[in-house]
Structure formats: structure tokens, C-alpha cells
Coordinates of C-alpha atoms in Angstrom, one line a residue:
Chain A
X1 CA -79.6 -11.2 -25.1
X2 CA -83.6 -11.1 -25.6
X3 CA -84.2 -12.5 -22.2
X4 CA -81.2 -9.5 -20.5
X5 CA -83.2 -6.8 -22.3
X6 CA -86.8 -7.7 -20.5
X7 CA -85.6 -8.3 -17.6
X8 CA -84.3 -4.6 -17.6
X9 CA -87.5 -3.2 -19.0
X10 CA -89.1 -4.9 -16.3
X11 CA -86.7 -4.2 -13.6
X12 CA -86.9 -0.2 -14.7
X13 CA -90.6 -0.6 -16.7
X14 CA -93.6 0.8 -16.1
X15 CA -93.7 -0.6 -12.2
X16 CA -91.0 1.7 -11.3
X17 CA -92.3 4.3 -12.7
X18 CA -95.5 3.7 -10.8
X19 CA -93.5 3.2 -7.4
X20 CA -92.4 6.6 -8.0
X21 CA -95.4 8.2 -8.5
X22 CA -96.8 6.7 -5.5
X23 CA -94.5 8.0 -3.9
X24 CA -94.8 11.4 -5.0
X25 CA -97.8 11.3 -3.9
X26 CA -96.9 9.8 -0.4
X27 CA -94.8 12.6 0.1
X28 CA -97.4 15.2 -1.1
X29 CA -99.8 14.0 1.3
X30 CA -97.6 14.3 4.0
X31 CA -96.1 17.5 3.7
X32 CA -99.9 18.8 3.2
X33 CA -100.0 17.3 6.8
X34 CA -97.4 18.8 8.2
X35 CA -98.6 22.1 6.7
X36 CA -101.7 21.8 8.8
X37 CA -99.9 21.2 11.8
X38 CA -97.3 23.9 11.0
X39 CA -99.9 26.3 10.9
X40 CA -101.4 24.9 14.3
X41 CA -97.9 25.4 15.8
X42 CA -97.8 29.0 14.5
X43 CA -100.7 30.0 15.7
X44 CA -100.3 28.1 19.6
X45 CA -99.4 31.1 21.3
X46 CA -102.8 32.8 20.3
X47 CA -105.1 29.3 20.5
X48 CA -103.5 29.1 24.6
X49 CA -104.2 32.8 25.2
X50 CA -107.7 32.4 23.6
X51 CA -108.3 29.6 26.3
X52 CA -107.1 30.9 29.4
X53 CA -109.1 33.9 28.1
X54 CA -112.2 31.8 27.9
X55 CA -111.3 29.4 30.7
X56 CA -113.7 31.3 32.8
X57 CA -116.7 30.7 30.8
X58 CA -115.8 27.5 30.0
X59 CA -116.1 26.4 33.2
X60 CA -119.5 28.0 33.5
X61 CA -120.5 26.7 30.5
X62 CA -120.0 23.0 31.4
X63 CA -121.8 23.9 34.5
X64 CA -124.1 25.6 32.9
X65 CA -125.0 22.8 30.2
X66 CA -123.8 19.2 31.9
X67 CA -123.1 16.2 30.3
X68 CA -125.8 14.2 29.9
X69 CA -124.0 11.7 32.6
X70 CA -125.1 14.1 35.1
X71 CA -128.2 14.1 35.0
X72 CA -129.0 11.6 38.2
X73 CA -126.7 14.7 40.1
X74 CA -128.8 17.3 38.6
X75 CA -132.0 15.8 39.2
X76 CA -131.0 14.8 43.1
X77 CA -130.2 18.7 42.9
X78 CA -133.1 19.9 42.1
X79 CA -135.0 17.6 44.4
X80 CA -133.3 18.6 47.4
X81 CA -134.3 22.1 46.1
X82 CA -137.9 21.4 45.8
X83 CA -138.0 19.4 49.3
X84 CA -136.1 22.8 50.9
X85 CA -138.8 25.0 49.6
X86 CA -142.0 26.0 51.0
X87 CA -145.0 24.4 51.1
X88 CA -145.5 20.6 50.6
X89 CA -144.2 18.6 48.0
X90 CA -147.0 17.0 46.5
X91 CA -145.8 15.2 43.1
X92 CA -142.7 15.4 41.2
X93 CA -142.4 13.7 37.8
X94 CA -139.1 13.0 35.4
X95 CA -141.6 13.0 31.9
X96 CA -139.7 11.4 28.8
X97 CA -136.8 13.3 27.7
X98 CA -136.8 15.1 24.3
X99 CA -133.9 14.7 21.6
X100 CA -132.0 17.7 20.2
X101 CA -129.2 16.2 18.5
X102 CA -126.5 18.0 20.0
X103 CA -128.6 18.6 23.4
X104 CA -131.9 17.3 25.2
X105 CA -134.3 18.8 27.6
X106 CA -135.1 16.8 30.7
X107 CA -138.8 17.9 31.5
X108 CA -139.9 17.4 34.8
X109 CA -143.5 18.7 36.4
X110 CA -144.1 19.6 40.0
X111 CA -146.8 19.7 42.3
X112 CA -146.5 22.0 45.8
X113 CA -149.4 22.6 47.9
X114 CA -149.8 23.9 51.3
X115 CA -148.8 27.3 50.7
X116 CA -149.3 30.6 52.4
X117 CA -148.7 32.8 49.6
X118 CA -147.1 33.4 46.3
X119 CA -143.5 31.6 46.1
X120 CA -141.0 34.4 45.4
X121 CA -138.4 32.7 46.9
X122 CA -138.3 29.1 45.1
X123 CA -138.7 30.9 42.1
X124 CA -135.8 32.8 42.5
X125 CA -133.9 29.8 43.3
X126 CA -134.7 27.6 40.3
X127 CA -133.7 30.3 38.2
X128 CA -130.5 30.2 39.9
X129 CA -130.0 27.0 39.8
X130 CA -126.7 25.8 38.4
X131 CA -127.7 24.1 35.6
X132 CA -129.6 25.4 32.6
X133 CA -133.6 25.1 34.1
X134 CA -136.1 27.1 32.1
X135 CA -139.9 27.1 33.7
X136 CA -141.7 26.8 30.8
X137 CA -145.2 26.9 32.7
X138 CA -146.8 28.0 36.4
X139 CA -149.7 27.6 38.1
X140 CA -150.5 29.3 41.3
X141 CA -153.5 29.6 43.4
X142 CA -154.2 31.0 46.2
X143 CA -156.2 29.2 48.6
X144 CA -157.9 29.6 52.2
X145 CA -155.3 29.6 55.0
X146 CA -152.2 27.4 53.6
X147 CA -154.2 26.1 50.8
X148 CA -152.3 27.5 48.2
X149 CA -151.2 25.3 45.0
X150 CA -148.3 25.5 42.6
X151 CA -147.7 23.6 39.4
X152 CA -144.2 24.0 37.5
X153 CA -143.6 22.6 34.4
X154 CA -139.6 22.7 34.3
X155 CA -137.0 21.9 31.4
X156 CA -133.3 21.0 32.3
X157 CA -131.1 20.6 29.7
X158 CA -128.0 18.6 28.6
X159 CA -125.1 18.4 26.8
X160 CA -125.5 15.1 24.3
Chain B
X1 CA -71.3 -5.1 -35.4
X2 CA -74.6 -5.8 -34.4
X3 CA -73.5 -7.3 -30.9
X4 CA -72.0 -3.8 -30.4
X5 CA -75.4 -2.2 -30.6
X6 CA -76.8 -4.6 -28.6
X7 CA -74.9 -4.8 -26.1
X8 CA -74.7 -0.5 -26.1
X9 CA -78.4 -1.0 -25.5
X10 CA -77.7 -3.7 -22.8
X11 CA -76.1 -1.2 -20.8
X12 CA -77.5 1.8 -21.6
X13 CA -80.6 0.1 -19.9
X14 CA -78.9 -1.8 -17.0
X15 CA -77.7 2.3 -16.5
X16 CA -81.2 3.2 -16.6
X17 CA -82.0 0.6 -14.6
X18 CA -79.6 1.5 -11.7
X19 CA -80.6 5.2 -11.9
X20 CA -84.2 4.0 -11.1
X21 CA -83.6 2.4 -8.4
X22 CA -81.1 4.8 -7.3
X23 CA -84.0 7.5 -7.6
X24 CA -86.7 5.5 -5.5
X25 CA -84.7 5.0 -3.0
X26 CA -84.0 8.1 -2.3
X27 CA -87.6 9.0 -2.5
X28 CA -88.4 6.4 0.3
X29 CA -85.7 8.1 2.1
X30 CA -87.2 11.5 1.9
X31 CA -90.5 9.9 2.6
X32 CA -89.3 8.1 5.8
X33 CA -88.0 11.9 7.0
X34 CA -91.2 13.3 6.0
X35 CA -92.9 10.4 8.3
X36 CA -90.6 11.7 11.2
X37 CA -91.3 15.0 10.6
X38 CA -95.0 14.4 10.4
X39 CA -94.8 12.0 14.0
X40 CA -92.8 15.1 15.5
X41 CA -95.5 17.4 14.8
X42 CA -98.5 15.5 15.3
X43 CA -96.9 15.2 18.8
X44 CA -96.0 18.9 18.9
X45 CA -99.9 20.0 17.6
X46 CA -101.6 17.9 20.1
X47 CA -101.8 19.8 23.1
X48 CA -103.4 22.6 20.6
X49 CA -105.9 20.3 18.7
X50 CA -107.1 19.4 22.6
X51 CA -107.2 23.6 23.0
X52 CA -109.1 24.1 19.8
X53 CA -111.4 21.2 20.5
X54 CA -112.0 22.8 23.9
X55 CA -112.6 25.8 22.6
X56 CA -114.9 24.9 19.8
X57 CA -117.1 22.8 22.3
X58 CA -117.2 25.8 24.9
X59 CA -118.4 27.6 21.5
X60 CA -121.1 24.9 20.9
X61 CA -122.6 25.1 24.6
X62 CA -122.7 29.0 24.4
X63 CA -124.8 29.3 21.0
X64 CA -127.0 26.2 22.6
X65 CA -127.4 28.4 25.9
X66 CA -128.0 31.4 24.3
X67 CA -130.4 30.1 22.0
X68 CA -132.5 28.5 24.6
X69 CA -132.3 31.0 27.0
X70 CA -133.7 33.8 24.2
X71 CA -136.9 32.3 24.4
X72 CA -136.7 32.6 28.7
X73 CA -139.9 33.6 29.7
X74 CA -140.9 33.1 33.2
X75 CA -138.3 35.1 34.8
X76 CA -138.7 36.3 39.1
X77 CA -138.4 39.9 37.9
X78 CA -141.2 39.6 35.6
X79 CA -143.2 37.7 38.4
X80 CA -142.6 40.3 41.1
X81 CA -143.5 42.9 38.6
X82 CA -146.8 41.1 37.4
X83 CA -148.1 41.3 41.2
X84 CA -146.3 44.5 42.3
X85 CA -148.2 46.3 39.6
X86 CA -151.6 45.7 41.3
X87 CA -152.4 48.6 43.4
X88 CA -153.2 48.4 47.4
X89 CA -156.8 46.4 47.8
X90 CA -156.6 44.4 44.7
X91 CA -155.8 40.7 45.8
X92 CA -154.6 38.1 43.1
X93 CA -155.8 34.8 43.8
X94 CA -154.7 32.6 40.5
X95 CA -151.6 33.6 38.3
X96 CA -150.6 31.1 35.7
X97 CA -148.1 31.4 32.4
X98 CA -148.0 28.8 30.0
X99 CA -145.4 27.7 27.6
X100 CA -146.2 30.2 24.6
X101 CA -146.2 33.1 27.6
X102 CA -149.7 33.7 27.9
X103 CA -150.7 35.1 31.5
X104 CA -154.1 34.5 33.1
X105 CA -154.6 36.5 36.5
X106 CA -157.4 35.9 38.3
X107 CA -158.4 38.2 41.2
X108 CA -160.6 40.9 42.8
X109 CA -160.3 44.1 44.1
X110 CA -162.6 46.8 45.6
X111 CA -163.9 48.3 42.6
X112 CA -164.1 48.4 39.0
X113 CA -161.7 51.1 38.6
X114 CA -158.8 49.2 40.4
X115 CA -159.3 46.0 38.6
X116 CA -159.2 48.4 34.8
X117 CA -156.3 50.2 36.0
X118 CA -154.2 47.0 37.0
X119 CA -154.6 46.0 33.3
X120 CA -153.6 49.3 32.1
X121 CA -150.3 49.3 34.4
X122 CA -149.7 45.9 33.3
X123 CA -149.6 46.7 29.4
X124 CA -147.2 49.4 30.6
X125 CA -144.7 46.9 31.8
X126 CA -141.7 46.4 28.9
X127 CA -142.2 42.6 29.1
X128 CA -146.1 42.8 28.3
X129 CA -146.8 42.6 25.0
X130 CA -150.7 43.0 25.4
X131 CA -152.9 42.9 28.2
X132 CA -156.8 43.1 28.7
X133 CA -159.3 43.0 31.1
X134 CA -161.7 40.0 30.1
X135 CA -163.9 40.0 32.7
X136 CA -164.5 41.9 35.8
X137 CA -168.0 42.3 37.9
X138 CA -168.9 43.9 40.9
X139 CA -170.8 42.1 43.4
X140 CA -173.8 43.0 46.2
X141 CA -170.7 43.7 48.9
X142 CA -168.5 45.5 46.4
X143 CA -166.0 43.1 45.6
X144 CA -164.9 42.9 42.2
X145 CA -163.8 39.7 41.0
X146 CA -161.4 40.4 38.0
X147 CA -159.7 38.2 35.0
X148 CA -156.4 39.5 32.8
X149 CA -155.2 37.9 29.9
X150 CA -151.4 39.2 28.7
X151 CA -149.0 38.1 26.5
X152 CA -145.3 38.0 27.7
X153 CA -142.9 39.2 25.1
X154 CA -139.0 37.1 24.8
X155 CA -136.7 38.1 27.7
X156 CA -134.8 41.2 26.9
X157 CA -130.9 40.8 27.2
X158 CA -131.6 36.8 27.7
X159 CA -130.7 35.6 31.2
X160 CA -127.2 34.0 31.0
X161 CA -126.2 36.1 33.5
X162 CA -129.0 35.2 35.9
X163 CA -127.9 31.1 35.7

């Protein structure tokens, strides 16, 4: 009779009881869950409107600030750039890239001689230039004939 | 008597016993339904996580844009501007900005005046914080060789809309 009654204080004893609140708490979690994607769900319509809203800028955005995987394609960019400008390429350096965390800044430093006058042109064109480019120093000089100098020191920055 | 009570209790328990496990597993069952639910939505929600994850990056780049592009100095308008300023005569020779904006133009022109007067019109310009004539001397053959030191100010406005 001894032995029948522990085996039923066992069977419904303080295990049970802990398989139950275990599974209260299962469920709690998981309707807490659900709640968080219920209230994604509800509010689709005006997440899908904000996007296509923003899609445009977006776009330009990514453009704007590449991957960091893109930076060979940026940098052959800008090359082409800098060969299609006036004047004579003398020097172009890629210097060590600096660390942002959630970005870095590619600095790069150019050399250009030969050239007749003041370079309106290729500025105008690096600061149109797809990707995020900040010229964060010139140096012109003018010179006899096509003498003329330019150094650019140039930041283009990434997406990390 | 006593085997009465003790057997009572013997199935007063095993009762007990039964309703426990009755209980749990409906529980599991309601969990398992809750599990569906939850797969269901996850499923549902995932095209909008991928939207609000787009949309929270696209944020990110913009405030990392913006922010660098406030401090944009060395803009082709504010070139142009720098050397349109000078009046007819005076030549610049040597313009150069470095990364804190300070300008140093180097030039000459056919008098004093012209050379004092390009520093003036300079300081006039919105994105010149400050500019001064540091040196400037006249010559036997009336040249004067001139040298300004300005200070650019941040980009107005920032220049997303120029990139």
C-alpha cells in the first residue's frame, strides 16, 4: 500500500508540477513572439509604403556609400577619372585605410603636372563622382607654359 | 476500517494523478499550436523584418553621409568663387586648402590697391570665415606680389545633393 502511495506522489509530485510550469513558461515565451510578429504584420502595409517611398534614396545611398567589396571598382573608377583629366598624371597613391567601425575612408593622394591652368573641370568631376569622395586637401601652382602642378589629397569612403 | 481510508487515499491520488497528466498534456498540446502559430508568422513577418532591415541600413548610410559630408570643404563653387573674386590684372599663381580649410593664395597683381581689395572681397564671400592680406610688396616694375591666408567655414546646406 506504502509502495502504491509513492509511486503516485511521484507520478503527480513535485516533477509534474515543474513540467507544468515549464510549460507555462514555454507558452509565455511564445505568445510574447508571436506578439512581436503580430505587430510586424500590422504594421506591413506602412513598413512596404515606407520603402518604396525611400526606394529612391536607397538606391543612392548604396551608391553613394559602397560596400567595402567595391572598393577595387571604385578605385579603377576613379583612376580612369584621373587618367581622363588634364594634365599628366604624375603619382597616384592608395595610403592605409582608416577604421570607423561602421565605415572607413580610403585615402588616396594624387600628383598631376603639366598643366595650363587651374583645373575647374576635374574638380567638378570628383565631386560628382558616384561614390562618397571628399578632397580634403589641394595644391595648385601655376607654372611657366604647361608647368602647372596639382596635389589632391582625396578620401573615399565605405560601407563596413 | 483503516483499509477504507487507505484505499480512499489510494484513489483519491491515482485521481489526482490522472488529472495531472490529463492537464500537461493538454498544455503540450496548446504549446505545439502555439509552435505552429509562431512558424506561420515568422514565415508571414519575414519579408517585413528584410524591409525594416533595409530600411534601418538605408538610415545608417544617410546619418554616415550626412555626417561626413557636413564637414565638406573643398567644394567647385567655392573654388570658382575664390579666383573669380580677384579683379581683372591680379593673377593667382599658388592656391592651396588644407584639411582644417585654411586657404593660402599666392599671387600678384598691378598694385597694392588690387592685391588689398582681393582680400576684402574674399572676406565678403559667405564661405570665408576670415581672410587677410599677409604680405604684399611692390616691386621696381610695379608688380605686386601678394599672399592671403583665409579660413573656409563648413559647407552650408552639406553637398548630398552635389554627389
Amino acid at each position: 500500500m506504502i509502495a502504491l502511495i509513492t509511486c503516485c506522489l511521484k507520478l503527480g509530485g513535485p516533477s509534474s508540477l515543474r513540467d507544468i510550469r515549464n510549460l507555462y513558461l514555454d507558452q509565455s515565451r511564445i505568445r510574447a513572439e508571436i506578439g512581436y510578429y503580430d505587430a510586424i504584420i500590422a504594421n506591413g502595409q506602412q513598413l512596404t509604403d515606407s520603402y518604396l517611398e525611400k526606394e529612391p534614396d536607397r538606391q543612392r545611398y548604396t551608391i553613394l556609400l559602397p560596400a567595402a567589396d567595391q572598393q577595387p571598382e571604385a578605385i579603377g573608377n576613379l583612376e580612369k577619372l584621373i587618367c581622363s583629366g588634364p594634365g599628366r598624371l604624375l603619382n597616384m597613391r592608395v595610403n592605409e585605410k582608416s577604421d570607423y567601425g561602421s565605415y572607413s575612408a580610403q585615402n588616396i593622394s594624387i600628383r598631376i603636372g603639366s598643366l595650363k591652368a587651374f583645373p575647374d573641370n576635374l574638380i567638378s568631376q570628383l565631386e560628382h563622382f558616384p561614390h562618397l569622395l571628399i578632397i580634403e586637401q589641394i595644391e595648385w601652382q601655376a607654372g611657366e607654359a604647361e608647368a602647372g602642378a596639382l596635389n589632391l589629397s582625396l578620401s573615399l569612403y565605405f560601407l563596413n | 476500517m483503516m483499509i477504507l481510508f487507505y484505499l480512499t487515499i489510494l484513489v483519491l491520488l491515482i485521481l489526482f494523478c490522472l488529472f495531472l497528466d490529463g492537464y500537461i498534456l493538454n498544455l503540450q498540446d496548446e504549446r505545439e499550436l502555439l509552435k505552429k502559430e509562431l512558424a506561420a508568422k515568422t514565415e508571414a513577418a519575414a519579408p517585413l523584418i528584410a524591409i525594416s532591415a533595409a530600411l534601418e541600413s538605408c538610415k545608417h548610410q544617410t546619418e554616415i553621409a550626412d555626417n561626413l559630408l557636413s564637414g565638406y570643404l573643398i567644394k567647385t563653387d567655392h573654388l570658382k568663387a575664390i579666383k573669380t573674386s580677384a579683379s581683372p590684372g591680379l593673377q593667382i599663381n599658388y592656391l592651396a586648402i588644407d584639411a582644417e580649410g585654411k586657404v593660402t593664395l599666392r599671387g600678384y597683381g598691378p598694385n597694392l590697391q588690387s592685391a588689398v581689395h582681393y582680400a576684402i572681397k574674399l572676406q565678403e564671400l559667405p564661405f570665408i570665415g576670415k581672410a587677410e592680406l599677409t604680405t604684399a610688396d611692390l616691386n621696381e616694375e610695379s608688380s605686386c606680389f601678394f599672399s592671403i591666408r583665409a579660413d573656409l567655414q563648413q559647407a552650408v546646406g552639406g553637398a548630398v545633393t552635389d554627389q
